[in-house]
PDB file of C-alpha atoms in Angstrom:
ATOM      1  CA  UNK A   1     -27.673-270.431 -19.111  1.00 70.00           C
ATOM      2  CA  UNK A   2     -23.996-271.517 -19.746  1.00 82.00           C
ATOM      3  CA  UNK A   3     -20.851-269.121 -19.022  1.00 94.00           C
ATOM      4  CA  UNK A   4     -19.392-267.154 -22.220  1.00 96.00           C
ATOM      5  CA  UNK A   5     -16.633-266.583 -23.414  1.00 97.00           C
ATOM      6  CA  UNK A   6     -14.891-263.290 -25.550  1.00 97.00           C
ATOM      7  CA  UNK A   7     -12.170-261.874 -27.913  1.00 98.00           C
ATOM      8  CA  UNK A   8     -11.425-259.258 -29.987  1.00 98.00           C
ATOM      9  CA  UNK A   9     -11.301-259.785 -33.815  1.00 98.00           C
ATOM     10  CA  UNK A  10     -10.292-257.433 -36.839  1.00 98.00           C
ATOM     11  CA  UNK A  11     -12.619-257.792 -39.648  1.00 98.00           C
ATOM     12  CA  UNK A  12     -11.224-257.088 -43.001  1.00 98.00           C
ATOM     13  CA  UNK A  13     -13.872-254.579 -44.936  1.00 98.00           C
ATOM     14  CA  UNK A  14     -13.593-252.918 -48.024  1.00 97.00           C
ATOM     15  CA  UNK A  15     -12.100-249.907 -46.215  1.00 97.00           C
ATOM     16  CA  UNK A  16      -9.808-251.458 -43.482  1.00 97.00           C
ATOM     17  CA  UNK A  17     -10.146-253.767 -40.703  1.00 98.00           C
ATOM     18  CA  UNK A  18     -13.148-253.157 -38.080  1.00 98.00           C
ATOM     19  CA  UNK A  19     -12.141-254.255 -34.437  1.00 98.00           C
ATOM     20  CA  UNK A  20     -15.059-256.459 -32.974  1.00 98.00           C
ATOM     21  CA  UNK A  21     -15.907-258.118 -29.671  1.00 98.00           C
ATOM     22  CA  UNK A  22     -17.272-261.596 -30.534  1.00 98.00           C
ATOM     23  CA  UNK A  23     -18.468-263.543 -27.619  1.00 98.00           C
ATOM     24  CA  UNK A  24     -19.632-267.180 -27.339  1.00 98.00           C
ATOM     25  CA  UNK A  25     -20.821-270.355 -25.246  1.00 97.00           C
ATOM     26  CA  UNK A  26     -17.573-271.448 -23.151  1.00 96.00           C
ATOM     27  CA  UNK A  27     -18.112-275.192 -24.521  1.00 95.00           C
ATOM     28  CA  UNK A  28     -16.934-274.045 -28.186  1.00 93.00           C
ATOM     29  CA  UNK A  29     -19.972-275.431 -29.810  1.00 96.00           C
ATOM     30  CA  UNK A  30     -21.391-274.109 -32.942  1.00 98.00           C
ATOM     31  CA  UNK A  31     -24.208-271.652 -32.173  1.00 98.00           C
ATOM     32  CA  UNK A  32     -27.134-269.249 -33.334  1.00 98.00           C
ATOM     33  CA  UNK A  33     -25.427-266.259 -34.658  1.00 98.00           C
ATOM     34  CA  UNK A  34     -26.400-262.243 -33.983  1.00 99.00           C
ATOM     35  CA  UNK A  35     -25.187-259.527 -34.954  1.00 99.00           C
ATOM     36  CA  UNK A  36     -25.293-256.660 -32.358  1.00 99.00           C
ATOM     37  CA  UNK A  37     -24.696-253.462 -33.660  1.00 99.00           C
ATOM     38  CA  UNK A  38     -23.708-250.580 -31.008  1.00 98.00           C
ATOM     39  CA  UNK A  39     -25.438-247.412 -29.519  1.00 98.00           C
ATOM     40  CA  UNK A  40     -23.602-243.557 -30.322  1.00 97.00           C
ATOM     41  CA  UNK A  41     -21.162-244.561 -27.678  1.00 97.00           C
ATOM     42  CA  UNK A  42     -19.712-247.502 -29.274  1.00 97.00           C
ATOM     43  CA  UNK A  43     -18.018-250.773 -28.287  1.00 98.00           C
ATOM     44  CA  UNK A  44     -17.262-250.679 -24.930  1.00 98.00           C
ATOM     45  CA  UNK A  45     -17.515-253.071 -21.821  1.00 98.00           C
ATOM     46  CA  UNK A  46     -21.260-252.474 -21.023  1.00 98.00           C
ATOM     47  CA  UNK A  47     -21.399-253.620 -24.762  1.00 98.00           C
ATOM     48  CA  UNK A  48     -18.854-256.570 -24.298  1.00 98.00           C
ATOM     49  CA  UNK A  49     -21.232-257.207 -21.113  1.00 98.00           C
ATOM     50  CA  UNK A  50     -24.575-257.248 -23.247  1.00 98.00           C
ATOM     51  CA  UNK A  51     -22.835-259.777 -25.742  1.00 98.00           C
ATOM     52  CA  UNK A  52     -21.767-261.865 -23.309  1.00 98.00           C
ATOM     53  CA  UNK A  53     -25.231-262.235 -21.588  1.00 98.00           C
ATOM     54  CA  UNK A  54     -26.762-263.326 -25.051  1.00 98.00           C
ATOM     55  CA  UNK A  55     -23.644-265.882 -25.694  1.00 98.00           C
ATOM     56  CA  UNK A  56     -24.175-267.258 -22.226  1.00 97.00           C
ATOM     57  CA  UNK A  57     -27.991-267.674 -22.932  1.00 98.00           C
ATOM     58  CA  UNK A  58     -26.713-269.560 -26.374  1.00 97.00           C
ATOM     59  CA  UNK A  59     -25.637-267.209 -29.211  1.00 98.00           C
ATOM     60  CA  UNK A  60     -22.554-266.564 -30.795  1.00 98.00           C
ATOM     61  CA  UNK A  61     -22.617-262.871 -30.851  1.00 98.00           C
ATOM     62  CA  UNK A  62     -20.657-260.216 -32.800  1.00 99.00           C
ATOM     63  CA  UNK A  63     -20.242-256.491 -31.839  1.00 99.00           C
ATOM     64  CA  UNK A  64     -18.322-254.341 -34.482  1.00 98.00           C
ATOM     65  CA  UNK A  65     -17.018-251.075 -33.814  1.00 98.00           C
ATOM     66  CA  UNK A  66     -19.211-249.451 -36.810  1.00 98.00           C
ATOM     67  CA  UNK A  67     -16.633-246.603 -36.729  1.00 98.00           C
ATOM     68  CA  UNK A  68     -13.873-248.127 -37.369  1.00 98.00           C
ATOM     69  CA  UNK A  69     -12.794-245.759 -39.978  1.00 98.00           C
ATOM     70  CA  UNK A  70     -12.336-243.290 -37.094  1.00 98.00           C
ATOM     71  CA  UNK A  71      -9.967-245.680 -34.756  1.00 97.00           C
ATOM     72  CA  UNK A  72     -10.124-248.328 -32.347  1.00 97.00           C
ATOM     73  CA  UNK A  73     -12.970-248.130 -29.827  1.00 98.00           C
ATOM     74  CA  UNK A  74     -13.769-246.116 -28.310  1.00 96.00           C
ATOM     75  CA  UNK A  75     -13.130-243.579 -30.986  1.00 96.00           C
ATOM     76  CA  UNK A  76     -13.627-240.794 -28.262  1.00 95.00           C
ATOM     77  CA  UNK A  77     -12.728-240.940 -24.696  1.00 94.00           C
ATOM     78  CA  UNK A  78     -15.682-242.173 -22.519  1.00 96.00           C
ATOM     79  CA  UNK A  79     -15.988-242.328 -18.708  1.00 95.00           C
ATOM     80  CA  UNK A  80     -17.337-245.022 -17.026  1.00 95.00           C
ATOM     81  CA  UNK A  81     -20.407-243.556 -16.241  1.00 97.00           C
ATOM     82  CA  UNK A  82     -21.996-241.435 -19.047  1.00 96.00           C
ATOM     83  CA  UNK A  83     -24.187-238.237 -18.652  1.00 95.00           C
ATOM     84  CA  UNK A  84     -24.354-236.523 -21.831  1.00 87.00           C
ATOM     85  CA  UNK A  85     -25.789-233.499 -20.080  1.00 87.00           C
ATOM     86  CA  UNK A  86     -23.335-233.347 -17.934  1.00 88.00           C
ATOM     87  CA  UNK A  87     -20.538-233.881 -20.184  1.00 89.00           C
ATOM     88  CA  UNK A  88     -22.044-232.345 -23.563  1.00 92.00           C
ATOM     89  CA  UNK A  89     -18.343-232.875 -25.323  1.00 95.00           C
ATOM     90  CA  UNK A  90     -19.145-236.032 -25.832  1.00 95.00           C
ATOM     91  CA  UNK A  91     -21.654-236.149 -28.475  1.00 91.00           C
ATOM     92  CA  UNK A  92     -20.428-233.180 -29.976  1.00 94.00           C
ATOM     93  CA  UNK A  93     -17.280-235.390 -31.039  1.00 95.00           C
ATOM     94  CA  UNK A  94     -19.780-238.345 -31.688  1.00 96.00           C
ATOM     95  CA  UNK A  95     -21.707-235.727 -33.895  1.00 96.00           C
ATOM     96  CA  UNK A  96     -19.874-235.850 -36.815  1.00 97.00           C
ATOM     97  CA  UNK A  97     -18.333-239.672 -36.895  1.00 97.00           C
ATOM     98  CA  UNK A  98     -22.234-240.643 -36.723  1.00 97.00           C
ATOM     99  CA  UNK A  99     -23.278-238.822 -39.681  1.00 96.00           C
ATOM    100  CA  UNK A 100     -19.900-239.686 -41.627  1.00 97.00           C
ATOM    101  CA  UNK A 101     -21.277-243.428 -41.327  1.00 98.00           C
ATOM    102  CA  UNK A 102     -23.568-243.479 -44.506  1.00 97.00           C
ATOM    103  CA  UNK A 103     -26.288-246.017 -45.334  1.00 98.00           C
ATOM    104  CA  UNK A 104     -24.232-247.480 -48.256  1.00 97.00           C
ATOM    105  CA  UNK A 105     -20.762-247.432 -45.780  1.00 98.00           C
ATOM    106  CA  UNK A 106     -22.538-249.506 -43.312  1.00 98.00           C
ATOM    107  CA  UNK A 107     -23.978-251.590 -45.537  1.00 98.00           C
ATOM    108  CA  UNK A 108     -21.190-252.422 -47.369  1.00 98.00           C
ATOM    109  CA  UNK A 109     -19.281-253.262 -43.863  1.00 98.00           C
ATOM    110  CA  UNK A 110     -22.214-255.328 -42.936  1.00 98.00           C
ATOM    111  CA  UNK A 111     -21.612-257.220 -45.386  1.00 98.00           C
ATOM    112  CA  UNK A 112     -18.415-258.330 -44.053  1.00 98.00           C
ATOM    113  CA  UNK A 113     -19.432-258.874 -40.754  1.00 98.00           C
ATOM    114  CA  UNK A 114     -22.885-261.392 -42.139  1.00 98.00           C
ATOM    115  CA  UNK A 115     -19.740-262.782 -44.073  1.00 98.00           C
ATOM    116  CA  UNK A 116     -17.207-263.779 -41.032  1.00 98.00           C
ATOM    117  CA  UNK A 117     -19.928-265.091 -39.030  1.00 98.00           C
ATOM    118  CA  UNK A 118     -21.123-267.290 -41.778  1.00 98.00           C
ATOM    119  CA  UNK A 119     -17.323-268.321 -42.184  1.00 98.00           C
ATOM    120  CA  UNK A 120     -16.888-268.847 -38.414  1.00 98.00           C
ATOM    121  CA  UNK A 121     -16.671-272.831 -37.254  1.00 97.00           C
ATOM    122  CA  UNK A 122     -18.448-270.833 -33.812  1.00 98.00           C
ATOM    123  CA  UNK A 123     -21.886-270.273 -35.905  1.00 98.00           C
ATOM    124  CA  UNK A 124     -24.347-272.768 -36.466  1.00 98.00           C
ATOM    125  CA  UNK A 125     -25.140-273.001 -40.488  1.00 97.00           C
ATOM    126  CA  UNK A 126     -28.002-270.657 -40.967  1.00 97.00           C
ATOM    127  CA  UNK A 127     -29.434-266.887 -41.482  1.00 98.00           C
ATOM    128  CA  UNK A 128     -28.427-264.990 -38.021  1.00 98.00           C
ATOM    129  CA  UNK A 129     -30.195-262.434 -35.869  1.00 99.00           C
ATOM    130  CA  UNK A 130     -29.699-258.718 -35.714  1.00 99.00           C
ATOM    131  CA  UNK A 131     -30.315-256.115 -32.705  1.00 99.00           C
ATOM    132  CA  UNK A 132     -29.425-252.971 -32.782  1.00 98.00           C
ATOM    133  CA  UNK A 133     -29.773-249.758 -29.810  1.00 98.00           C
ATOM    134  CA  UNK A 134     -29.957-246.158 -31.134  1.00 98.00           C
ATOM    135  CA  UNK A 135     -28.156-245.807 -34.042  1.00 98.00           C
ATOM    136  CA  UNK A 136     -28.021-249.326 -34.139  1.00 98.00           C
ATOM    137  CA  UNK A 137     -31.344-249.873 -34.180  1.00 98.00           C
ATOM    138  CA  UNK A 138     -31.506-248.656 -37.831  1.00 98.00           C
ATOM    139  CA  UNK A 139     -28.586-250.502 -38.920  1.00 98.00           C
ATOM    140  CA  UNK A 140     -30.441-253.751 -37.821  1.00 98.00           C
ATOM    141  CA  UNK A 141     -33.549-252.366 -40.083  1.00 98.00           C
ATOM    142  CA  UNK A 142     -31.068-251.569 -43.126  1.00 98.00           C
ATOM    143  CA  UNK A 143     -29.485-254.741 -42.885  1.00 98.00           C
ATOM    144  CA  UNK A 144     -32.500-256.727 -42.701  1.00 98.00           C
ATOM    145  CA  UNK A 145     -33.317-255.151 -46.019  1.00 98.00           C
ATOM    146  CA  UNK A 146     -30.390-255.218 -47.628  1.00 98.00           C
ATOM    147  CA  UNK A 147     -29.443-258.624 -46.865  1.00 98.00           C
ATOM    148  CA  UNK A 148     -32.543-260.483 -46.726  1.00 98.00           C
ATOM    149  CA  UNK A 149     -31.669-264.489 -47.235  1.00 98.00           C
ATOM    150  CA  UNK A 150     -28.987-263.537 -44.324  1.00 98.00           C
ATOM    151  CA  UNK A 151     -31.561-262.357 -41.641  1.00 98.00           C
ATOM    152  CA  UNK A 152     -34.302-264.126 -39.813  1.00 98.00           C
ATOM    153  CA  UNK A 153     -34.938-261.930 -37.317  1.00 98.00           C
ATOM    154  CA  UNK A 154     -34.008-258.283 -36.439  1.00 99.00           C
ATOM    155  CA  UNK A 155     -34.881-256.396 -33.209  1.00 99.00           C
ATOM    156  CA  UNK A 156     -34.318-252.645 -32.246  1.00 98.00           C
ATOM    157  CA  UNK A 157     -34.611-250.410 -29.254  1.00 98.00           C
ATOM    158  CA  UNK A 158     -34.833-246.738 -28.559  1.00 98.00           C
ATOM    159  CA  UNK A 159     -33.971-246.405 -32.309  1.00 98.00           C
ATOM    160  CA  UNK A 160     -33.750-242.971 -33.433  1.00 97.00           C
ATOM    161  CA  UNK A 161     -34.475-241.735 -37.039  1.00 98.00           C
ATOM    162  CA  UNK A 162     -36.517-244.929 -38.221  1.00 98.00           C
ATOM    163  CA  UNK A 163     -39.027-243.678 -40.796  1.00 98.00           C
ATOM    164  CA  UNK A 164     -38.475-239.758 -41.934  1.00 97.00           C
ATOM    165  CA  UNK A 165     -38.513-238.125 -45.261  1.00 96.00           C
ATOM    166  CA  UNK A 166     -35.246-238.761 -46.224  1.00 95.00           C
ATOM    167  CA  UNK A 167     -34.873-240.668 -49.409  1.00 96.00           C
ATOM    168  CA  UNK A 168     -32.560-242.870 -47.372  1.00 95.00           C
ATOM    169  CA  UNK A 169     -34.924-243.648 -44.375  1.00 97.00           C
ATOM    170  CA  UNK A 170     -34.445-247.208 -43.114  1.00 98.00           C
ATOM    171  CA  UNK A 171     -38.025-247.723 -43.285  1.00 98.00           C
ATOM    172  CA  UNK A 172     -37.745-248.073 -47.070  1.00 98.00           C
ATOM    173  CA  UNK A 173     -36.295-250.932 -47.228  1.00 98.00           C
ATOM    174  CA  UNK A 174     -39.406-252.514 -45.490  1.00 98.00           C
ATOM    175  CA  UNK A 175     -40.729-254.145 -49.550  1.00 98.00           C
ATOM    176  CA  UNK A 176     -37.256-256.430 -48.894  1.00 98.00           C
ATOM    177  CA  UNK A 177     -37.413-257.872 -45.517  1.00 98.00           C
ATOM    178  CA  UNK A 178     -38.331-261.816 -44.862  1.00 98.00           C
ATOM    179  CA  UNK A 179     -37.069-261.359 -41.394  1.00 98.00           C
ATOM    180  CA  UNK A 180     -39.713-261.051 -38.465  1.00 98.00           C
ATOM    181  CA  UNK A 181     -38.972-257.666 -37.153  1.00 98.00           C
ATOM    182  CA  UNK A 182     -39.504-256.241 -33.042  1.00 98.00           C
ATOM    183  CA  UNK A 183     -38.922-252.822 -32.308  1.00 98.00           C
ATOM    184  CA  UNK A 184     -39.177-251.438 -28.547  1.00 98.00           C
ATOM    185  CA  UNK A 185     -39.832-247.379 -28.628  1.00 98.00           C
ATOM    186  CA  UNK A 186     -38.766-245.364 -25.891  1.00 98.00           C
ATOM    187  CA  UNK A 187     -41.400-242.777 -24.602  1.00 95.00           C
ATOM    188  CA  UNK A 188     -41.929-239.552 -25.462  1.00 88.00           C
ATOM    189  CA  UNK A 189     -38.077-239.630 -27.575  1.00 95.00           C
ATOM    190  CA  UNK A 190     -37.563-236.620 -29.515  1.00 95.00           C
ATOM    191  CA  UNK A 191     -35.337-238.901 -31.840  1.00 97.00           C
ATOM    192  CA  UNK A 192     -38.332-241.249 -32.594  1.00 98.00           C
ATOM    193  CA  UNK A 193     -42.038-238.818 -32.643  1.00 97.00           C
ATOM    194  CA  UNK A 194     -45.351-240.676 -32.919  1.00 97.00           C
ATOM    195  CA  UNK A 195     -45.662-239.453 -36.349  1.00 97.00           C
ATOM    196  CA  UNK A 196     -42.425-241.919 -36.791  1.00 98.00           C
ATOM    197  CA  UNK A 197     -43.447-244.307 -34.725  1.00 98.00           C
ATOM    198  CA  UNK A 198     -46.998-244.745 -36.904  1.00 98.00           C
ATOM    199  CA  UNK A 199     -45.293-244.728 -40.217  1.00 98.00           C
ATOM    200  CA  UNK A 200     -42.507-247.221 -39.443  1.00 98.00           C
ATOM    201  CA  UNK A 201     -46.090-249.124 -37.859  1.00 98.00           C
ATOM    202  CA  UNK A 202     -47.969-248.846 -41.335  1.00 98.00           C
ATOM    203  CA  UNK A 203     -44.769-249.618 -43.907  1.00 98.00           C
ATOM    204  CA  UNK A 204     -44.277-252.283 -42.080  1.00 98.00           C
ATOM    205  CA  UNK A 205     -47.972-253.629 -42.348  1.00 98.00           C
ATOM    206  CA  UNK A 206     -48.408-252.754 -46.063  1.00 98.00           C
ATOM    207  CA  UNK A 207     -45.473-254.366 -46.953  1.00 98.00           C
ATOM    208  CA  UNK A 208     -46.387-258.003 -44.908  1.00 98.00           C
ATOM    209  CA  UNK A 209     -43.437-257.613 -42.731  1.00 98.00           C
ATOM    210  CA  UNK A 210     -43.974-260.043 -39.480  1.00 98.00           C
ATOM    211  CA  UNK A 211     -43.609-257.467 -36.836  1.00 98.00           C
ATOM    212  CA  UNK A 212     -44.528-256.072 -33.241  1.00 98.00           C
ATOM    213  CA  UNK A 213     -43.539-252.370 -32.451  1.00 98.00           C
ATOM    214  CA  UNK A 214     -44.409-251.257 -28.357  1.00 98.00           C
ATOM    215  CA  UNK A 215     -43.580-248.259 -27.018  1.00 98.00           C
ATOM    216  CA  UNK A 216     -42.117-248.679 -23.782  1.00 98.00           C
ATOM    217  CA  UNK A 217     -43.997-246.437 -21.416  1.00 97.00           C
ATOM    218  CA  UNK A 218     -42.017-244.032 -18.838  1.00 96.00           C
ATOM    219  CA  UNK A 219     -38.612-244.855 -20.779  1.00 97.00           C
ATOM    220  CA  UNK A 220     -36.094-242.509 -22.095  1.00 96.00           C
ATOM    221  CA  UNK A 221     -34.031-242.789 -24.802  1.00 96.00           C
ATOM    222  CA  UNK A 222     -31.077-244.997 -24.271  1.00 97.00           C
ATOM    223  CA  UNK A 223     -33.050-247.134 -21.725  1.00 98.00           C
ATOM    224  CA  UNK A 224     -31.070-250.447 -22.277  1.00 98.00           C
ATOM    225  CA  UNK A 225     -27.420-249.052 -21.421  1.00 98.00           C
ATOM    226  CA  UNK A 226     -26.750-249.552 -17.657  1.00 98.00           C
ATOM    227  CA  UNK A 227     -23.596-247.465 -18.324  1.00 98.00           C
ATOM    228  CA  UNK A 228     -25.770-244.240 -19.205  1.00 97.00           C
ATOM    229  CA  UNK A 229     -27.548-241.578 -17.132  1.00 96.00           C
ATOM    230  CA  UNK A 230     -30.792-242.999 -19.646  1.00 97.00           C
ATOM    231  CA  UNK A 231     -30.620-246.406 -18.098  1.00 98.00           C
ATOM    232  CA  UNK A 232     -34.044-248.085 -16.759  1.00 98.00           C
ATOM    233  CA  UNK A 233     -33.863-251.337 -15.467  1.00 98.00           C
ATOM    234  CA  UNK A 234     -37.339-252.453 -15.857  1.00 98.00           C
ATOM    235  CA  UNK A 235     -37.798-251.760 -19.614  1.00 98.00           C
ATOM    236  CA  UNK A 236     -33.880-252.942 -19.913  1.00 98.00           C
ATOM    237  CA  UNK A 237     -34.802-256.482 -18.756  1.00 98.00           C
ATOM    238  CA  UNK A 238     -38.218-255.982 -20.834  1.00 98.00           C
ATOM    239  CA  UNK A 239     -36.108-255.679 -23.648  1.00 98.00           C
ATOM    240  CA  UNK A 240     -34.102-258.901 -22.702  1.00 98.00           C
ATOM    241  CA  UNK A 241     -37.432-261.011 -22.351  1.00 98.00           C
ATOM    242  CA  UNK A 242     -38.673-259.558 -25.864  1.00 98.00           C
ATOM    243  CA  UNK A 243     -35.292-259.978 -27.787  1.00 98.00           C
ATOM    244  CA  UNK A 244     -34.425-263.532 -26.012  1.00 98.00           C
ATOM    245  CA  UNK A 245     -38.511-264.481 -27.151  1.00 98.00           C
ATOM    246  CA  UNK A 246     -37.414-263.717 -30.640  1.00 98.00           C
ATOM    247  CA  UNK A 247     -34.264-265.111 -30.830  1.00 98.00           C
ATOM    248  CA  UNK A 248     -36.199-268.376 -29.343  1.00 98.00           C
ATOM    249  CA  UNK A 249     -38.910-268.114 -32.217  1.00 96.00           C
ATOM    250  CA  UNK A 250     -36.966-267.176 -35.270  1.00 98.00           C
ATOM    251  CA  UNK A 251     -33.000-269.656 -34.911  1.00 97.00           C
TER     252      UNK A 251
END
């Protein structure tokens, strides 16, 4: 482990600028890049904190504000500690800024994002990793499709909506992926049923896709944010061990 470093940088998209946190090794040497992309609750410092643990175990690590259209992070006010049951006004703002992000809007921003770390003199020459939490978690699965040659590896937890009947389900972009995928489930998430959980599984397999899907037993939705009323430490540092393995394996 080495310290790390952060910043805040606009991104210039096709639609505006996107304020990111990119964080890297302190000695300024080129480095692995990932892309993180963010839970409902956005860029924030448990997210800042996240991308500075992977730049101090070697990355250089970029975490866009995916709703940029909507403002600065955090587009809503947040507490420090956050209990969507106990403060229910929270989602209900996040409600409708998550579903105005479309599959081809985040696409086309992540395609600006692969694009400045490729640019950046902070990335070593290379296709980068992705991981995404939530909602992020099927950005990472998108953009491994939809940007193939870009991605070698891709990793998701507690993602929600991952393989449904929708005709744009993430999981339908499996027939496109070279990247070697992981995916950690939370148990028993309303957001992610076995039935999703099997099909994502079998697309995945049919379409030669390296890949390892677990479901994380006795963990909620949101398990990974230590800022959140869903945090579990065990399956969080679980999911460090499995995403750091990858990382390892695939840049």
């Amino acid at each position: 482990m080495t310290s790390a470093q952060g910043a805040s940088v606009g991104i210039r998209t096709e639609d505006g600028v996107a304020d990111t946190y990119l964080a890297r090794p302190a000695d300024g040497e080129p480095r692995p890049g990932v892309l993180l992309y963010q839970d409902a609750f956005g860029l924030r410092p448990h997210l800042r904190a996240m991308a500075d643990r992977l730049a101090a175990a070697g990355y250089t690590v970029l975490v866009p504000n995916v709703f940029y259209r909507h403002g600065r992070a955090p587009v809503v006010e947040l507490p420090e500690f956050i209990d969507p049951r106990a403060r229910p006004e929270i989602f209900e703002a996040l409600t409708p800024v998550m579903r105005s992000l479309t599959p081809d809007l985040a696409m086309r921003d992540a395609g600006a994002y692969l694009r400045r770390l490729a640019e950046s003199p902070l990335v070593a020459e290379g296709p980068v990793a992705l991981t995404g939490y939530c909602m992020g978690a099927r950005l990472a699965l998108l953009t491994a499709g939809t940007y193939p040659e870009r991605v070698a590896a891709a990793a998701g937890f507690h993602g929600g909506r991952l393989a449904t009947d929708a005709p744009d389900s993430p999981h339908l972009v499996a027939g496109r992926i070279t990247a070697e995928l992981y995916f950690g489930h939370a148990d028993d998430d309303p957001s992610l049923p076995p039935e999703q959980i099997g099909l994502l599984e079998d697309t995945l397999t049919r379409a030669g896709v390296r890949h390892r899907c677990e479901v994380y037993v006795g963990a909620g939705h949101g398990f990974t944010q230590a800022d959140t009323a869903a945090y579990d430490e065990p399956s969080a540092e679980r999911h460090w061990a499995a995403l750091l393995d990858l990382l390892k394996r695939t840049l």
